[in-house]
Amino acid sequence: MWNNMNPIGGLLLVIVSAYGAVVTNYNQLGAAKQGNLITLKDLQVPAGVTLDLTKLKPGTTVEFSGRTTFGYHEWAGPLVKVSGKNLKIVGLPGNLLDGEGKRWWDGKGGNGGVAKPRFMEVNIEDSTISGLNIKNPPAWCFVANYCKNIHISNLNIDIKDGDKKAGGHNTDGIGVGYSNNVTILNCKVHNQDDCFVTGAGSDILIDNLSCTGGHGISIGSLGRGAVVERVTVKNSKIIKNMVGVRIKSTRGETGAIRDITFDNIELQGITRYGIIVEGNYLNSGSAGDATPFPIENIVFNNVRGSVVRKATNIYVNIHPTSGKNWRWSNINVTGGQKELKCIGVPAGVNVNCGKK
Ligand SMILES: *[C@@H]1O[C@H](CO)[C@@H](O)[C@H](O)[C@H]1NC(C)=O
Ligand SMILES: *[C@@H]1O[C@H](CO)[C@@H](O)[C@H](O)[C@H]1NC(C)=O
Ligand SMILES: *[C@@H]1O[C@H](CO)[C@@H](O)[C@H](O)[C@H]1NC(C)=O
């Protein structure tokens, strides 16, 4: 293992490339990227700097070891960025990427207060990410943008410290954008915004995701023609979130949502909607009539559990031309006393919008 590498060119880098490098100081990273095993050990990333794991050589393994920390700076981030092909990003046992978000938290997230950096963004192909423990990002936690053939497992995003007043806000857990063939397996999120969200992408499988405290699992178009298709969410648990599962299209936007399956989903203590499909979404608060937007081949099977009394079990509000070929079966969402009339449910589909 190379501990104190000189970041110089030429022969030394050729030699280094045959070895792994242990990076304990940010200045060592540039040289370490010439090799194919990079171990980040108790790394302190300087303030206002991205932990730059971009343009990694194909076949590189990056290991996070010990506690990774970040200096305080009010900026857009991201604090960690990864790009390349054929990568393995691994959290070694006991690893922690500690955002120490409370230094930024003011309850306002991206809507005001100090500028808060995004935490981690990956743009990778034919790659895996496993076993990362991420704690208290300043805001948006993890996003996979423009990725292909990626497998993410055992990501543990713990932002429960942000639950308090003037705490974390817009701490979205896992986001996927414009990506194809993404598997997200055995992950956990405790946060204050979407647990999982995709606004554009295809062939996405979420299996065994556990969500606590946030805004639920959301499948919905970013608009501007974005398409979300072939997404399956299964064997997952959503606890004390504002929403359980949601499909949404933004009012007035274009795009499509197709071939979406929710299967074996357990809800507990949901505070606003157990299941919602909406075609009038606006970030500022859904309002007005839903606009036409294809929401087709939608399966809800075995979605069950409870919402709180003031919540709505199931709500659909889409344009009457939007929904086609829906199959809802074994749905049992109970507890909500706020009854809302559904609009736009395709004919022949049995959606129980009444309170139970
Ligand atoms: C999807 O990605 C996985 C890696 O996560 C890969 O093994 C598989 O071959 C890919 N599937 C297709 C159809 O490319
Ligand atoms: C689901 O994921 C959790 C980690 O979040 C893991 O402990 C558990 O074993 C997984 N369950 C199955 C059935 O794989
Ligand atoms: C639906 O869930 C409620 C509450 O958990 C339960 O009492 C009821 O038996 C369930 N109904 C069906 C048809 O499974």
XYZ file of C-alpha atoms and ligand atoms in Angstrom:
398
model
C 0.000 0.000 0.000
C 1.262 3.461 -0.855
C 0.787 5.888 1.931
C 2.694 9.026 1.129
C 2.691 9.219 -2.614
C 4.208 12.119 -4.424
C 1.732 13.454 -6.919
C 4.308 13.521 -9.691
C 4.159 12.140 -13.189
C 6.206 9.679 -15.170
C 7.570 6.393 -14.017
C 6.342 6.613 -10.461
C 2.726 6.755 -11.649
C 3.267 3.700 -13.786
C 4.506 1.845 -10.741
C 1.667 3.143 -8.596
C -0.880 1.907 -11.112
C -0.035 -1.668 -10.231
C -0.847 -1.045 -6.583
C -3.596 0.202 -4.430
C -3.211 3.529 -2.710
C -4.428 4.519 0.727
C -5.557 8.120 0.736
C -5.498 9.762 4.151
C -4.968 13.300 2.883
C -6.980 14.914 0.095
C -3.773 15.950 -1.719
C -2.989 12.277 -2.337
C -6.132 11.631 -4.338
C -4.919 12.800 -7.747
C -2.027 10.350 -7.762
C -4.131 7.548 -6.307
C -6.533 7.835 -9.253
C -3.775 6.480 -11.482
C -4.080 3.147 -9.705
C -7.007 0.760 -9.649
C -7.628 0.405 -5.914
C -8.201 3.567 -3.929
C -8.842 3.286 -0.204
C -10.100 6.496 1.359
C -9.237 6.236 5.021
C -10.653 8.703 7.563
C -10.477 11.305 4.846
C -11.176 14.957 5.667
C -12.352 16.685 2.509
C -11.514 20.414 2.599
C -14.304 22.997 2.720
C -15.828 23.933 -0.626
C -14.168 21.026 -2.429
C -15.852 18.046 -4.090
C -14.429 14.654 -3.214
C -13.530 14.175 -6.843
C -13.914 10.559 -7.865
C -14.688 11.513 -11.447
C -12.963 10.078 -14.506
C -11.817 7.031 -12.590
C -10.010 4.494 -14.727
C -12.234 1.618 -15.891
C -12.033 -1.231 -13.392
C -11.234 0.958 -10.395
C -12.333 -0.050 -6.914
C -12.864 2.722 -4.381
C -13.150 1.751 -0.734
C -14.506 4.046 1.944
C -12.893 3.209 5.246
C -13.406 4.883 8.605
C -15.117 8.259 8.808
C -15.160 10.624 5.844
C -15.871 14.267 6.730
C -16.307 17.539 4.859
C -15.336 21.112 5.697
C -18.086 23.693 6.104
C -18.884 25.891 3.145
C -22.126 27.372 1.836
C -22.243 26.276 -1.776
C -24.053 23.980 -4.224
C -21.730 20.965 -3.933
C -21.847 18.072 -4.520
C -19.621 16.927 -1.687
C -18.901 13.634 -3.463
C -18.922 12.994 -7.204
C -18.186 9.726 -8.990
C -17.911 9.014 -12.693
C -16.538 6.227 -14.840
C -17.186 2.712 -16.103
C -16.757 -0.662 -14.523
C -16.287 0.707 -11.032
C -16.794 -0.832 -7.632
C -17.561 1.675 -4.921
C -17.501 -0.113 -1.595
C -18.138 0.876 1.988
C -15.896 -1.216 4.228
C -17.389 -2.403 7.544
C -17.821 0.518 9.934
C -17.519 3.174 7.217
C -19.349 6.475 7.643
C -19.721 9.378 5.245
C -20.637 12.015 7.783
C -22.138 15.180 6.323
C -22.583 16.771 9.758
C -25.596 18.484 8.218
C -26.610 20.340 11.344
C -23.964 22.954 10.496
C -26.270 24.014 7.587
C -29.710 22.987 8.781
C -32.249 25.728 9.288
C -35.434 23.869 8.340
C -35.491 25.593 4.926
C -33.603 23.113 2.727
C -33.383 24.462 -0.798
C -36.102 27.059 -0.236
C -34.008 29.580 1.641
C -31.510 30.165 4.377
C -27.879 29.288 3.738
C -26.798 27.533 0.537
C -26.601 23.818 1.212
C -24.426 21.505 -0.873
C -25.880 18.405 -2.473
C -24.222 15.357 -1.013
C -23.390 12.680 -3.587
C -23.847 12.393 -7.324
C -22.831 9.454 -9.473
C -22.641 9.213 -13.246
C -21.433 5.664 -13.828
C -21.858 2.674 -16.121
C -21.566 -1.079 -15.539
C -20.768 -0.386 -11.922
C -21.734 -1.279 -8.375
C -22.037 0.689 -5.167
C -22.403 -1.208 -1.937
C -22.409 -0.781 1.793
C -22.072 2.983 2.108
C -23.315 4.470 5.373
C -24.272 8.090 4.833
C -25.261 10.282 7.745
C -26.744 13.772 7.913
C -26.121 15.278 4.464
C -26.760 19.061 4.429
C -29.637 18.518 1.909
C -30.277 16.235 -1.135
C -28.430 13.033 -0.392
C -27.756 10.656 -3.276
C -28.518 10.921 -6.949
C -27.654 8.669 -9.894
C -27.859 10.737 -13.078
C -27.222 9.508 -16.620
C -26.226 6.043 -15.398
C -26.429 2.679 -17.145
C -26.308 -0.863 -15.791
C -25.745 -0.052 -12.161
C -26.377 -1.999 -8.995
C -26.668 -0.217 -5.675
C -26.992 -2.219 -2.488
C -26.978 -1.761 1.265
C -26.922 1.987 1.113
C -27.872 3.227 4.568
C -28.955 6.855 4.636
C -29.521 7.997 8.191
C -30.769 11.539 8.658
C -32.932 10.959 11.701
C -31.094 13.795 13.450
C -32.776 16.083 10.891
C -36.268 15.246 12.193
C -36.235 18.032 14.755
C -37.656 21.511 14.199
C -35.418 23.733 12.008
C -33.647 20.517 11.043
C -33.209 18.794 7.709
C -35.405 19.747 4.748
C -35.226 18.627 1.111
C -33.030 15.781 2.267
C -34.156 13.559 -0.626
C -32.775 10.050 -0.092
C -32.119 8.232 -3.364
C -32.830 9.845 -6.727
C -32.494 8.407 -10.212
C -32.527 10.614 -13.302
C -32.156 9.803 -16.994
C -30.737 6.384 -16.204
C -31.266 2.916 -17.617
C -31.058 -0.473 -15.911
C -30.708 0.481 -12.272
C -31.125 -1.933 -9.356
C -31.467 -0.634 -5.818
C -31.371 -3.481 -3.351
C -31.596 -3.689 0.449
C -31.315 0.043 1.121
C -32.542 2.111 4.048
C -33.478 5.775 4.245
C -34.555 7.883 7.235
C -35.029 11.458 6.009
C -37.292 14.491 5.506
C -38.202 14.389 1.775
C -38.676 11.753 -0.931
C -37.260 8.419 0.159
C -36.827 7.339 -3.449
C -37.668 9.443 -6.475
C -37.246 9.090 -10.190
C -38.351 11.705 -12.659
C -36.789 10.177 -15.777
C -35.404 6.734 -16.486
C -36.132 3.151 -17.459
C -35.719 -0.404 -16.217
C -35.431 0.485 -12.556
C -35.878 -2.132 -9.853
C -36.239 -1.218 -6.199
C -36.275 -4.253 -3.938
C -36.372 -4.253 -0.126
C -36.201 -0.531 0.475
C -37.060 0.714 3.937
C -38.208 4.318 4.280
C -38.751 6.187 7.541
C -39.788 9.768 8.207
C -39.791 11.213 4.691
C -42.196 11.795 1.816
C -42.498 8.276 0.420
C -41.589 6.615 -2.854
C -42.329 8.816 -5.820
C -42.465 7.930 -9.495
C -43.045 10.998 -11.534
C -42.019 12.796 -14.549
C -39.820 15.849 -14.550
C -41.891 17.047 -17.514
C -40.285 18.598 -20.593
C -40.891 15.280 -22.361
C -39.200 13.103 -19.719
C -40.339 9.480 -19.702
C -40.343 7.096 -16.760
C -40.876 3.500 -17.778
C -40.497 -0.042 -16.529
C -40.094 0.668 -12.843
C -40.779 -2.011 -10.234
C -40.867 -1.312 -6.528
C -41.299 -4.401 -4.390
C -40.906 -5.891 -0.927
C -40.581 -2.471 0.656
C -41.706 -0.730 3.834
C -42.716 2.887 4.264
C -43.001 4.055 7.844
C -44.236 7.420 9.150
C -43.795 9.101 5.789
C -46.020 11.914 4.515
C -46.939 9.777 1.488
C -46.715 6.039 0.999
C -46.431 5.512 -2.746
C -46.983 8.193 -5.338
C -47.170 8.514 -9.113
C -47.182 12.092 -10.255
C -47.060 14.218 -13.364
C -46.583 17.930 -13.233
C -49.531 20.043 -14.274
C -49.160 21.397 -17.805
C -46.071 19.316 -18.612
C -45.369 16.652 -21.268
C -43.828 13.195 -20.939
C -45.050 9.721 -20.029
C -45.210 7.274 -17.147
C -45.535 3.640 -18.266
C -45.168 0.108 -16.963
C -44.923 0.825 -13.264
C -45.426 -1.920 -10.665
C -45.748 -1.649 -6.914
C -45.829 -5.082 -5.332
C -45.763 -6.134 -1.679
C -45.525 -2.720 -0.063
C -46.226 -2.188 3.615
C -47.317 1.206 4.905
C -47.320 2.335 8.538
C -48.508 5.616 10.031
C -48.582 7.558 6.752
C -49.642 11.153 7.427
C -51.179 12.451 4.158
C -51.857 9.874 1.420
C -51.349 6.113 1.497
C -51.471 5.811 -2.303
C -51.740 8.832 -4.588
C -51.743 9.182 -8.369
C -51.863 12.830 -9.361
C -51.748 14.706 -12.640
C -51.739 18.202 -11.224
C -48.520 18.140 -9.256
C -46.813 21.439 -8.593
C -43.839 21.816 -6.308
C -45.590 24.733 -4.689
C -48.587 22.494 -3.904
C -50.806 20.503 -6.265
C -53.726 22.548 -7.455
C -56.090 22.994 -10.355
C -57.365 20.470 -12.861
C -55.021 17.683 -13.905
C -53.720 17.989 -17.468
C -53.470 15.134 -20.019
C -50.400 12.932 -19.489
C -50.070 9.195 -20.252
C -50.061 7.097 -17.034
C -50.305 3.603 -18.484
C -49.827 -0.035 -17.487
C -49.853 0.610 -13.796
C -49.957 -2.292 -11.333
C -50.585 -1.954 -7.621
C -50.577 -5.351 -5.967
C -50.567 -6.130 -2.264
C -50.136 -2.586 -1.015
C -51.348 -2.625 2.550
C -51.199 -0.961 5.919
C -52.233 2.119 7.776
C -52.414 5.867 7.479
C -53.211 8.238 10.358
C -56.789 9.455 10.998
C -56.381 12.867 9.329
C -54.911 11.276 6.183
C -56.464 9.882 2.998
C -56.085 6.182 2.253
C -56.131 6.370 -1.537
C -56.450 9.333 -3.876
C -56.404 9.611 -7.658
C -56.669 12.905 -9.508
C -55.680 12.676 -13.150
C -57.072 13.894 -16.454
C -59.783 11.513 -17.725
C -57.700 10.687 -20.841
C -54.505 9.874 -18.926
C -55.004 6.467 -17.294
C -54.883 3.282 -19.378
C -54.549 -0.364 -18.471
C -54.355 -0.257 -14.680
C -54.487 -3.349 -12.494
C -55.060 -2.869 -8.781
C -55.330 -5.952 -6.607
C -55.054 -6.874 -2.934
C -55.040 -3.250 -1.843
C -55.818 -2.728 1.837
C -54.927 0.738 3.070
C -56.878 1.717 6.157
C -57.198 4.265 8.948
C -57.628 7.527 7.054
C -60.822 9.435 7.707
C -60.258 12.176 5.126
C -62.255 11.036 2.144
C -61.432 12.555 -1.255
C -63.310 11.774 -4.437
C -61.136 10.182 -7.085
C -61.029 11.714 -10.548
C -59.908 10.006 -13.758
C -59.691 6.361 -12.626
C -59.893 4.265 -15.829
C -63.211 2.455 -16.283
C -63.380 -1.020 -14.825
C -60.633 -0.511 -12.241
C -61.693 -1.041 -8.676
C -60.017 1.701 -6.675
C -61.454 2.157 -3.226
C -61.302 5.878 -2.725
C -63.698 5.952 0.179
C -62.621 5.896 3.793
C -62.626 2.547 5.564
C -28.248 -4.460 -16.179
O -27.210 -4.130 -15.274
C -26.616 -5.256 -14.644
C -25.578 -4.718 -13.669
O -26.223 -4.104 -12.591
C -26.008 -6.170 -15.665
O -25.493 -7.321 -15.018
C -27.049 -6.574 -16.676
O -26.447 -7.321 -17.696
C -27.690 -5.331 -17.279
N -28.778 -5.718 -18.149
C -28.814 -5.384 -19.425
C -30.009 -5.839 -20.200
O -27.930 -4.733 -19.965
C -33.466 -6.103 3.450
O -32.455 -5.134 3.628
C -31.934 -5.078 4.939
C -30.915 -3.938 4.958
O -31.578 -2.712 4.779
C -31.302 -6.407 5.315
O -30.859 -6.365 6.651
C -32.325 -7.511 5.143
O -31.697 -8.756 5.362
C -32.881 -7.469 3.723
N -33.960 -8.461 3.604
C -33.909 -9.421 2.698
C -35.098 -10.332 2.659
O -32.985 -9.552 1.930
C -57.163 -4.872 5.990
O -56.334 -4.377 7.041
C -57.001 -4.248 8.262
C -56.085 -3.512 9.233
O -54.794 -4.049 9.225
C -57.386 -5.638 8.754
O -58.075 -5.542 9.976
C -58.282 -6.288 7.702
O -58.567 -7.620 8.066
C -57.632 -6.291 6.348
N -58.571 -6.712 5.325
C -58.285 -7.633 4.431
C -59.355 -7.940 3.441
O -57.201 -8.202 4.393
